Short mmCIF file of C-alpha atoms in Angstrom, two decimals:
data_model
loop_
_atom_site.label_atom_id
_atom_site.label_comp_id
_atom_site.label_asym_id
_atom_site.label_seq_id
_atom_site.Cartn_x
_atom_site.Cartn_y
_atom_site.Cartn_z
CA MET D 1 97.27 95.98 82.63
CA ASN D 2 100.83 96.40 82.80
CA PHE D 3 102.41 99.42 84.66
CA THR D 4 102.68 101.68 81.53
CA GLU D 5 99.01 101.10 80.77
CA ILE D 6 98.08 101.93 84.43
CA ALA D 7 100.12 105.10 84.12
CA LYS D 8 98.49 106.05 80.83
CA ALA D 9 94.97 105.26 82.17
CA ARG D 10 95.18 107.11 85.54
CA GLN D 11 93.91 110.59 85.65
CA SER D 12 92.30 112.72 88.19
CA CYS D 13 88.68 111.89 88.36
CA ARG D 14 86.33 114.74 89.05
CA SER D 15 83.05 113.04 87.96
CA TYR D 16 82.04 110.11 90.20
CA ALA D 17 79.02 107.81 89.92
CA PRO D 18 77.63 108.59 93.44
CA ASP D 19 75.42 105.62 93.70
CA ARG D 20 77.76 103.05 92.74
CA GLU D 21 79.46 101.37 95.74
CA VAL D 22 83.09 100.11 95.64
CA GLU D 23 83.38 96.48 96.30
CA ARG D 24 85.19 95.53 99.57
CA GLU D 25 87.56 93.38 97.74
CA LYS D 26 88.74 96.33 95.52
CA ILE D 27 89.27 98.56 98.54
CA GLU D 28 91.28 95.61 100.26
CA ALA D 29 93.49 95.33 96.97
CA ILE D 30 94.09 99.01 97.19
CA LEU D 31 95.07 98.88 100.92
CA GLU D 32 97.18 95.75 100.22
CA ALA D 33 99.17 97.66 97.47
CA ALA D 34 99.57 100.72 100.05
CA ARG D 35 100.78 98.21 102.51
CA LEU D 36 103.53 97.08 100.07
CA SER D 37 104.65 100.37 99.17
CA PRO D 38 108.28 101.18 99.83
CA SER D 39 109.43 103.78 102.54
CA ALA D 40 112.34 104.91 104.18
CA SER D 41 113.76 102.23 106.74
CA ASN D 42 110.36 100.43 105.91
CA GLY D 43 109.14 102.77 108.51
CA GLN D 44 105.67 103.36 106.68
CA PRO D 45 105.14 106.91 108.53
CA TYR D 46 101.57 107.19 107.69
CA HIS D 47 98.30 105.96 108.39
CA VAL D 48 95.21 105.50 106.05
CA THR D 49 91.76 106.15 107.38
CA VAL D 50 89.09 104.73 104.98
CA CYS D 51 85.92 107.15 105.08
CA GLU D 52 82.64 105.64 103.87
CA LYS D 53 79.02 106.63 103.87
CA GLY D 54 78.33 109.51 106.39
CA ALA D 55 82.11 109.88 107.24
CA ALA D 56 82.99 110.20 103.42
CA LYS D 57 80.30 113.18 103.12
CA ASP D 58 81.59 115.02 106.17
CA VAL D 59 85.30 114.71 104.95
CA ALA D 60 84.20 115.80 101.48
CA ARG D 61 82.66 118.97 103.05
CA ALA D 62 86.10 119.62 104.70
CA THR D 63 87.73 119.64 101.24
CA GLN D 64 85.43 122.24 99.72
CA GLU D 65 86.49 125.53 101.22
CA LEU D 66 86.21 128.38 98.81
CA GLY D 67 84.29 126.36 96.18
CA MET D 68 86.94 123.88 95.86
CA ASN D 69 86.65 119.95 95.11
CA LYS D 70 82.88 120.14 94.83
CA PHE D 71 83.08 116.71 93.05
CA SER D 72 84.47 115.15 96.29
CA SER D 73 80.75 114.78 97.59
CA ASP D 74 80.01 112.17 95.00
CA ALA D 75 82.98 109.94 95.67
CA PRO D 76 81.75 107.01 97.78
CA ILE D 77 85.02 106.67 99.59
CA LEU D 78 87.61 109.23 100.77
CA LEU D 79 91.00 107.98 102.05
CA VAL D 80 92.44 110.32 104.59
CA ILE D 81 96.35 110.01 104.91
CA THR D 82 97.95 111.21 108.02
CA GLU D 83 101.55 111.61 108.79
CA GLU D 84 102.88 109.40 111.62
CA PRO D 85 106.16 109.57 113.59
CA TYR D 86 109.30 108.28 111.80
CA VAL D 87 110.92 105.02 113.01
CA LYS D 88 114.39 105.82 114.74
CA THR D 89 116.56 104.96 111.69
CA ALA D 90 114.47 107.16 109.33
CA ALA D 91 114.23 110.01 111.86
CA PHE D 92 118.24 109.93 112.23
CA GLY D 93 118.46 109.90 108.57
CA ALA D 94 116.12 112.67 107.90
CA LYS D 95 117.97 114.76 110.35
CA LEU D 96 121.39 113.99 109.10
CA LYS D 97 120.61 114.31 105.53
CA LYS D 98 118.04 117.30 106.03
CA ASN D 99 115.62 115.47 103.97
CA ASP D 100 111.80 115.06 104.54
CA TYR D 101 111.41 111.21 103.98
CA ARG D 102 107.82 111.15 105.38
CA SER D 103 106.70 113.38 102.41
CA ILE D 104 108.50 111.15 99.98
CA ASP D 105 107.08 108.16 101.57
CA ILE D 106 103.56 109.52 101.50
CA GLY D 107 103.98 110.44 97.75
CA ILE D 108 105.03 106.81 97.02
CA LEU D 109 102.03 105.54 98.97
CA SER D 110 99.57 107.68 97.03
CA ALA D 111 101.17 106.55 93.66
CA TYR D 112 100.75 103.00 94.82
CA ILE D 113 97.05 103.63 95.77
CA THR D 114 96.00 105.44 92.64
CA ALA D 115 97.88 102.93 90.46
CA GLU D 116 96.02 100.02 92.11
CA ALA D 117 92.83 101.84 91.98
CA THR D 118 93.33 102.42 88.33
CA ALA D 119 94.03 98.68 87.86
CA GLN D 120 90.70 97.85 89.68
CA GLY D 121 88.76 100.11 87.36
CA LEU D 122 88.25 102.92 89.81
CA GLY D 123 88.96 106.67 89.68
CA THR D 124 90.91 108.75 92.15
CA CYS D 125 91.96 112.24 92.84
CA ILE D 126 94.66 113.35 95.19
CA LEU D 127 93.56 116.46 97.26
CA GLY D 128 95.79 118.76 98.83
CA TRP D 129 93.06 121.38 99.62
CA PHE D 130 91.18 120.57 102.92
CA ASP D 131 90.63 121.64 106.47
CA GLY D 132 92.91 119.27 108.41
CA GLU D 133 91.55 120.30 111.79
CA LYS D 134 87.96 119.31 110.61
CA ILE D 135 89.13 116.07 109.26
CA LYS D 136 90.93 115.24 112.15
CA ASN D 137 87.96 115.82 114.36
CA ILE D 138 85.74 113.90 112.01
CA CYS D 139 88.24 110.88 111.96
CA LYS D 140 89.15 111.26 115.45
CA LEU D 141 92.82 111.49 114.43
CA ASP D 142 95.78 112.87 116.36
CA GLU D 143 98.42 113.28 113.67
CA ALA D 144 98.41 115.84 110.86
CA VAL D 145 96.33 115.20 107.77
CA ARG D 146 98.69 115.34 104.69
CA LEU D 147 96.38 114.23 101.85
CA VAL D 148 92.85 113.00 101.01
CA ILE D 149 92.26 110.79 98.03
CA THR D 150 88.83 110.39 96.57
CA LEU D 151 87.93 106.96 95.45
CA GLY D 152 85.01 105.58 93.23
CA TYR D 153 83.74 104.56 89.96
CA PRO D 154 84.00 107.46 87.25
CA LYS D 155 80.78 108.38 85.55
CA GLU D 156 80.21 106.69 82.22
CA ASP D 157 80.94 109.81 80.44
CA ASP D 158 84.26 110.68 82.31
CA LYS D 159 86.47 110.00 79.27
CA LEU D 160 90.14 109.77 79.44
CA ARG D 161 91.72 113.13 78.77
CA GLU D 162 94.89 113.72 76.82
CA LYS D 163 97.79 114.02 79.22
CA LYS D 164 99.77 117.15 79.26
CA ARG D 165 103.25 116.45 80.05
CA LYS D 166 106.66 117.94 79.60
CA ASN D 167 108.84 116.55 76.91
CA GLU D 168 111.44 113.87 77.52
CA ASP D 169 114.29 116.30 76.93
CA GLU D 170 112.83 118.74 79.53
CA LEU D 171 112.60 115.91 82.08
CA PHE D 172 115.50 113.49 81.64
CA SER D 173 119.20 113.61 81.06
CA PHE D 174 121.88 110.88 80.66
CA ILE D 175 125.33 111.21 81.83
CA GLU D 176 128.25 109.05 81.41
CA TYR D 177 132.04 108.79 82.17
#
């Protein structure tokens, strides 16, 4: 798959095959893509905790307040992304330019994770609705939980949906001198 094919194939999976385990080499490929993702000053101000088995079930429950994310219990793996401190140069730049580079870096990291998962034939869903304190306790983490990504094989009947996106003229403009 080239990148455009990956982008067209990737969607938020909300229907996982709960009894189908993800092979270790696929997890390792996803983590390697994550490791290679760019970040401000190459600081990588995040940490990924891979939750499997009981830990995955416990983290899934922490994403289900008010009836949200019920599908997360079927995902065999949940990736918990925490925000770590800046390296000095990125901290200086963030303060000077009043820009939250960590959030940008975590967004890029998530894109790399979900793209590689798609290339590996897996489904993902990026979750922003969760109880961060519960997850910190489950995973024995000190830093703030920023995202949770569900990971697993989609069910056979989870077909690719039509993407609803803005038109190009709403998203892009060209300028020249």
